[in-house]
Amino acid sequence: MAPRADCIADSAGGLTFDVLDRSGPAPAHLVLVGRADGEEVRLPLTPVGEGRLRATLPISVGLPEGRWDAYAQVAGGDLVRLMPGVNDLRSLVDRAPGGSRGYVAVRIPYATKHGNLTVRSWLRTPHAEAGELLIVDGELTVHGRVYGTEFTAKAQAEIRARAASGPVLRAELGVSGAEFTLRIGYDELSEGRWDLWLRPGGEDGPEVRLARLLDDVADKKPIFAYPASRVRVAGGELEAEPYYTGDNDLAIVVRPAL
């Protein structure tokens, strides 16, 4: 049976892994393998008593954005896939990074569909966190906060068609300090998928994708569901619905009404 690892998240965004020790006295490592390119991050597993080994992934250790499969490896042995044990992710709920580093790093351990342990990592420089979504009378309002940057008088919000050569529309944007409110009228959108972006410094500043990362949900797409709204357009009706992508970025899909 594959070894299990308990995971504890700290408020800074780091992770601690506790693995049942079946390796004996030989040195061991917890190895995170990037699913996209096979890159490895190796963390020493050290005894902590009661037959357990512990590895720590502090926020200061870089983990590029993506999915990282977790393995254990004893010196001279093969990589052994880890299964998830108990995940204590309470500190990730309503986490509010200071933003002093200029970036936001998020690591969320989760169980894959095959029952293995994987860590989903995000690294956003800067970051726009989507909070409450309100949908009223064919209009979407998004409240949120930016990290690692500041709004200027030139700040603007964009709704970008995902299709190649698609239009880029402006959305109504209100700011107060680091907080923002974004309003989008669905009747402005045509059929297709639309991604939401902020330009806190205007056209010459950074482009910041709206996403929801600062909680304990690794994959929001199948969990966060929002109502669809019917919109009358020339030639008929469309249906618009906000959703989170597989990367937890906020988007809108517009399709023919059923």
Short mmCIF file of N, CA, C and O in Angstrom, two decimals, residues 65 95 97 104 106 108 120-133 140 142-147 158 162 180 182 194-198 207-215 217-221 224 226 243-252:
data_model
loop_
_atom_site.label_atom_id
_atom_site.label_comp_id
_atom_site.label_asym_id
_atom_site.label_seq_id
_atom_site.Cartn_x
_atom_site.Cartn_y
_atom_site.Cartn_z
N GLU A 65 4.10 27.91 -11.00
CA GLU A 65 2.66 27.66 -11.12
C GLU A 65 2.41 26.38 -11.91
O GLU A 65 3.01 26.14 -12.95
N ARG A 95 -7.37 33.83 3.74
CA ARG A 95 -5.99 34.28 3.88
C ARG A 95 -5.80 35.61 3.18
O ARG A 95 -6.31 35.85 2.09
N PRO A 97 -2.63 37.79 2.17
CA PRO A 97 -1.19 38.05 2.10
C PRO A 97 -0.90 39.54 2.17
O PRO A 97 -1.71 40.38 1.73
N VAL A 104 1.97 36.88 -5.12
CA VAL A 104 1.16 36.02 -4.25
C VAL A 104 1.46 34.58 -4.64
O VAL A 104 1.33 34.20 -5.81
N VAL A 106 0.48 30.58 -3.77
CA VAL A 106 -0.56 29.74 -3.17
C VAL A 106 -0.23 28.29 -3.47
O VAL A 106 0.09 27.94 -4.61
N ILE A 108 -1.98 24.45 -2.65
CA ILE A 108 -3.11 23.72 -2.09
C ILE A 108 -2.94 22.23 -2.40
O ILE A 108 -3.00 21.83 -3.57
N ARG A 120 -1.40 21.83 -5.98
CA ARG A 120 -1.66 22.85 -7.01
C ARG A 120 -1.01 24.14 -6.55
O ARG A 120 -1.25 24.61 -5.44
N SER A 121 -0.17 24.70 -7.41
CA SER A 121 0.58 25.89 -7.06
C SER A 121 0.23 27.03 -8.00
O SER A 121 0.06 26.84 -9.21
N TRP A 122 0.10 28.23 -7.42
CA TRP A 122 -0.07 29.46 -8.20
C TRP A 122 1.01 30.44 -7.78
O TRP A 122 1.37 30.52 -6.61
N LEU A 123 1.51 31.22 -8.74
CA LEU A 123 2.48 32.27 -8.47
C LEU A 123 2.11 33.45 -9.35
O LEU A 123 2.35 33.42 -10.56
N ARG A 124 1.49 34.46 -8.77
CA ARG A 124 0.97 35.59 -9.54
C ARG A 124 1.70 36.88 -9.14
O ARG A 124 1.82 37.20 -7.97
N THR A 125 2.19 37.59 -10.15
CA THR A 125 2.94 38.82 -9.95
C THR A 125 2.43 39.91 -10.88
O THR A 125 2.78 39.91 -12.05
N PRO A 126 1.61 40.84 -10.42
CA PRO A 126 0.87 40.85 -9.16
C PRO A 126 -0.37 39.98 -9.28
O PRO A 126 -0.49 39.20 -10.22
N HIS A 127 -1.31 40.14 -8.33
CA HIS A 127 -2.50 39.30 -8.30
C HIS A 127 -3.74 40.13 -8.01
O HIS A 127 -3.70 41.07 -7.21
N ALA A 128 -4.85 39.78 -8.67
CA ALA A 128 -6.16 40.39 -8.41
C ALA A 128 -7.10 39.29 -7.92
O ALA A 128 -7.48 38.40 -8.68
N GLU A 129 -7.43 39.34 -6.63
CA GLU A 129 -8.27 38.32 -6.01
C GLU A 129 -9.74 38.69 -6.14
O GLU A 129 -10.18 39.75 -5.68
N ALA A 130 -10.51 37.80 -6.78
CA ALA A 130 -11.95 37.99 -6.91
C ALA A 130 -12.64 37.52 -5.63
O ALA A 130 -12.38 36.42 -5.16
N GLY A 131 -13.48 38.37 -5.08
CA GLY A 131 -14.22 38.01 -3.88
C GLY A 131 -15.68 37.73 -4.20
O GLY A 131 -16.00 36.85 -5.00
N GLU A 132 -16.57 38.52 -3.61
CA GLU A 132 -18.00 38.30 -3.79
C GLU A 132 -18.44 38.64 -5.21
O GLU A 132 -18.03 39.65 -5.78
N LEU A 133 -19.29 37.78 -5.78
CA LEU A 133 -19.90 38.01 -7.08
C LEU A 133 -21.39 38.24 -6.89
O LEU A 133 -22.06 37.44 -6.23
N LEU A 140 -23.16 41.74 -13.86
CA LEU A 140 -22.26 41.07 -12.92
C LEU A 140 -21.42 42.11 -12.21
O LEU A 140 -20.79 42.97 -12.85
N VAL A 142 -18.28 42.36 -9.44
CA VAL A 142 -17.22 41.60 -8.78
C VAL A 142 -16.50 42.53 -7.81
O VAL A 142 -16.01 43.60 -8.19
N HIS A 143 -16.45 42.11 -6.55
CA HIS A 143 -15.66 42.84 -5.55
C HIS A 143 -14.35 42.08 -5.35
O HIS A 143 -14.33 40.85 -5.33
N GLY A 144 -13.26 42.80 -5.18
CA GLY A 144 -11.99 42.12 -5.00
C GLY A 144 -10.90 43.04 -4.49
O GLY A 144 -11.15 44.18 -4.07
N ARG A 145 -9.68 42.53 -4.54
CA ARG A 145 -8.52 43.25 -3.99
C ARG A 145 -7.29 42.88 -4.80
O ARG A 145 -7.15 41.73 -5.23
N VAL A 146 -6.40 43.86 -5.00
CA VAL A 146 -5.15 43.59 -5.70
C VAL A 146 -4.01 43.46 -4.69
O VAL A 146 -4.03 44.06 -3.61
N TYR A 147 -3.02 42.65 -5.05
CA TYR A 147 -1.83 42.43 -4.23
C TYR A 147 -0.59 42.64 -5.11
O TYR A 147 -0.57 42.22 -6.27
N GLU A 158 -10.63 45.29 -18.21
CA GLU A 158 -10.86 44.81 -19.56
C GLU A 158 -11.58 43.47 -19.54
O GLU A 158 -11.33 42.62 -18.68
N ARG A 162 -11.87 35.44 -25.59
CA ARG A 162 -10.82 34.42 -25.63
C ARG A 162 -10.49 34.00 -27.05
O ARG A 162 -9.38 33.54 -27.33
N PHE A 180 -11.30 46.85 -5.22
CA PHE A 180 -11.94 47.28 -6.46
C PHE A 180 -13.33 46.70 -6.59
O PHE A 180 -13.67 45.68 -5.96
N LEU A 182 -15.90 45.83 -9.92
CA LEU A 182 -15.96 45.72 -11.37
C LEU A 182 -17.39 45.40 -11.77
O LEU A 182 -17.99 44.48 -11.21
N TRP A 194 -15.24 34.92 -22.28
CA TRP A 194 -14.62 36.20 -22.00
C TRP A 194 -13.81 36.11 -20.71
O TRP A 194 -14.30 35.60 -19.71
N ASP A 195 -12.59 36.62 -20.74
CA ASP A 195 -11.71 36.62 -19.58
C ASP A 195 -11.61 38.03 -19.00
O ASP A 195 -11.64 39.02 -19.75
N LEU A 196 -11.47 38.12 -17.68
CA LEU A 196 -11.50 39.40 -16.98
C LEU A 196 -10.10 39.79 -16.52
O LEU A 196 -9.41 39.00 -15.87
N TRP A 197 -9.71 41.01 -16.84
CA TRP A 197 -8.38 41.52 -16.53
C TRP A 197 -8.46 42.90 -15.91
O TRP A 197 -9.38 43.68 -16.22
N LEU A 198 -7.47 43.23 -15.09
CA LEU A 198 -7.28 44.59 -14.58
C LEU A 198 -5.98 45.15 -15.14
O LEU A 198 -5.01 44.43 -15.35
N GLU A 207 -0.58 43.72 -16.59
CA GLU A 207 -1.87 43.11 -16.90
C GLU A 207 -2.13 42.03 -15.86
O GLU A 207 -1.32 41.12 -15.69
N VAL A 208 -3.25 42.14 -15.15
CA VAL A 208 -3.50 41.27 -14.00
C VAL A 208 -4.80 40.50 -14.21
O VAL A 208 -5.87 41.10 -14.32
N ARG A 209 -4.69 39.20 -14.26
CA ARG A 209 -5.85 38.31 -14.45
C ARG A 209 -6.63 38.20 -13.15
O ARG A 209 -6.05 37.98 -12.08
N LEU A 210 -7.96 38.34 -13.22
CA LEU A 210 -8.80 38.11 -12.04
C LEU A 210 -8.91 36.62 -11.77
O LEU A 210 -9.18 35.82 -12.67
N ALA A 211 -8.71 36.25 -10.51
CA ALA A 211 -8.77 34.85 -10.12
C ALA A 211 -9.18 34.77 -8.66
O ALA A 211 -9.10 35.76 -7.93
N ARG A 212 -9.59 33.59 -8.24
CA ARG A 212 -9.88 33.36 -6.83
C ARG A 212 -8.96 32.24 -6.35
O ARG A 212 -9.15 31.07 -6.69
N LEU A 213 -7.95 32.62 -5.57
CA LEU A 213 -6.91 31.69 -5.16
C LEU A 213 -6.79 31.55 -3.64
O LEU A 213 -6.30 30.54 -3.15
N LEU A 214 -7.23 32.56 -2.90
CA LEU A 214 -6.92 32.63 -1.47
C LEU A 214 -7.96 31.92 -0.62
O LEU A 214 -8.68 32.53 0.19
N ASP A 215 -8.06 30.61 -0.82
CA ASP A 215 -8.90 29.76 0.03
C ASP A 215 -8.34 28.35 -0.05
O ASP A 215 -7.20 28.16 -0.47
N VAL A 217 -9.74 25.68 -1.76
CA VAL A 217 -10.35 24.89 -2.84
C VAL A 217 -9.40 24.88 -4.04
O VAL A 217 -9.19 25.92 -4.68
N ALA A 218 -8.83 23.72 -4.35
CA ALA A 218 -7.85 23.63 -5.43
C ALA A 218 -8.49 23.78 -6.81
O ALA A 218 -7.87 24.33 -7.72
N ASP A 219 -9.69 23.27 -6.99
CA ASP A 219 -10.35 23.29 -8.30
C ASP A 219 -11.78 23.79 -8.12
O ASP A 219 -12.66 23.05 -7.70
N LYS A 220 -11.99 25.05 -8.45
CA LYS A 220 -13.29 25.68 -8.19
C LYS A 220 -14.32 25.42 -9.29
O LYS A 220 -15.51 25.57 -9.07
N LYS A 221 -13.85 25.03 -10.46
CA LYS A 221 -14.76 24.92 -11.61
C LYS A 221 -15.95 24.01 -11.34
O LYS A 221 -17.09 24.37 -11.64
N PHE A 224 -17.93 25.84 -7.61
CA PHE A 224 -18.55 27.16 -7.57
C PHE A 224 -19.46 27.31 -8.79
O PHE A 224 -18.98 27.40 -9.92
N TYR A 226 -22.73 29.49 -10.55
CA TYR A 226 -23.45 30.76 -10.52
C TYR A 226 -24.61 30.71 -11.51
O TYR A 226 -24.53 30.02 -12.54
N TYR A 243 -18.00 31.91 -14.39
CA TYR A 243 -17.48 30.62 -13.92
C TYR A 243 -15.98 30.76 -13.68
O TYR A 243 -15.33 31.72 -14.14
N TYR A 244 -15.44 29.79 -12.95
CA TYR A 244 -13.99 29.72 -12.75
C TYR A 244 -13.42 28.65 -13.66
O TYR A 244 -13.95 27.55 -13.77
N THR A 245 -12.30 28.97 -14.29
CA THR A 245 -11.64 28.04 -15.20
C THR A 245 -10.88 26.97 -14.41
O THR A 245 -10.84 26.99 -13.18
N GLY A 246 -10.23 26.07 -15.13
CA GLY A 246 -9.42 25.05 -14.48
C GLY A 246 -8.24 25.61 -13.72
O GLY A 246 -7.64 24.91 -12.88
N ASP A 247 -7.87 26.86 -13.98
CA ASP A 247 -6.80 27.53 -13.25
C ASP A 247 -7.34 28.48 -12.18
O ASP A 247 -6.59 29.27 -11.61
N ASN A 248 -8.65 28.42 -11.93
CA ASN A 248 -9.35 29.28 -10.96
C ASN A 248 -9.35 30.74 -11.37
O ASN A 248 -9.48 31.64 -10.52
N ASP A 249 -9.21 31.02 -12.66
CA ASP A 249 -9.38 32.37 -13.19
C ASP A 249 -10.87 32.61 -13.45
O ASP A 249 -11.61 31.71 -13.83
N LEU A 250 -11.29 33.86 -13.26
CA LEU A 250 -12.70 34.21 -13.45
C LEU A 250 -12.97 34.51 -14.92
O LEU A 250 -12.21 35.25 -15.57
N ALA A 251 -14.06 33.96 -15.43
CA ALA A 251 -14.43 34.15 -16.83
C ALA A 251 -15.95 34.18 -16.95
O ALA A 251 -16.68 33.92 -15.98
N ILE A 252 -16.43 34.52 -18.14
CA ILE A 252 -17.86 34.54 -18.46
C ILE A 252 -18.06 33.78 -19.75
O ILE A 252 -17.31 33.98 -20.71
#
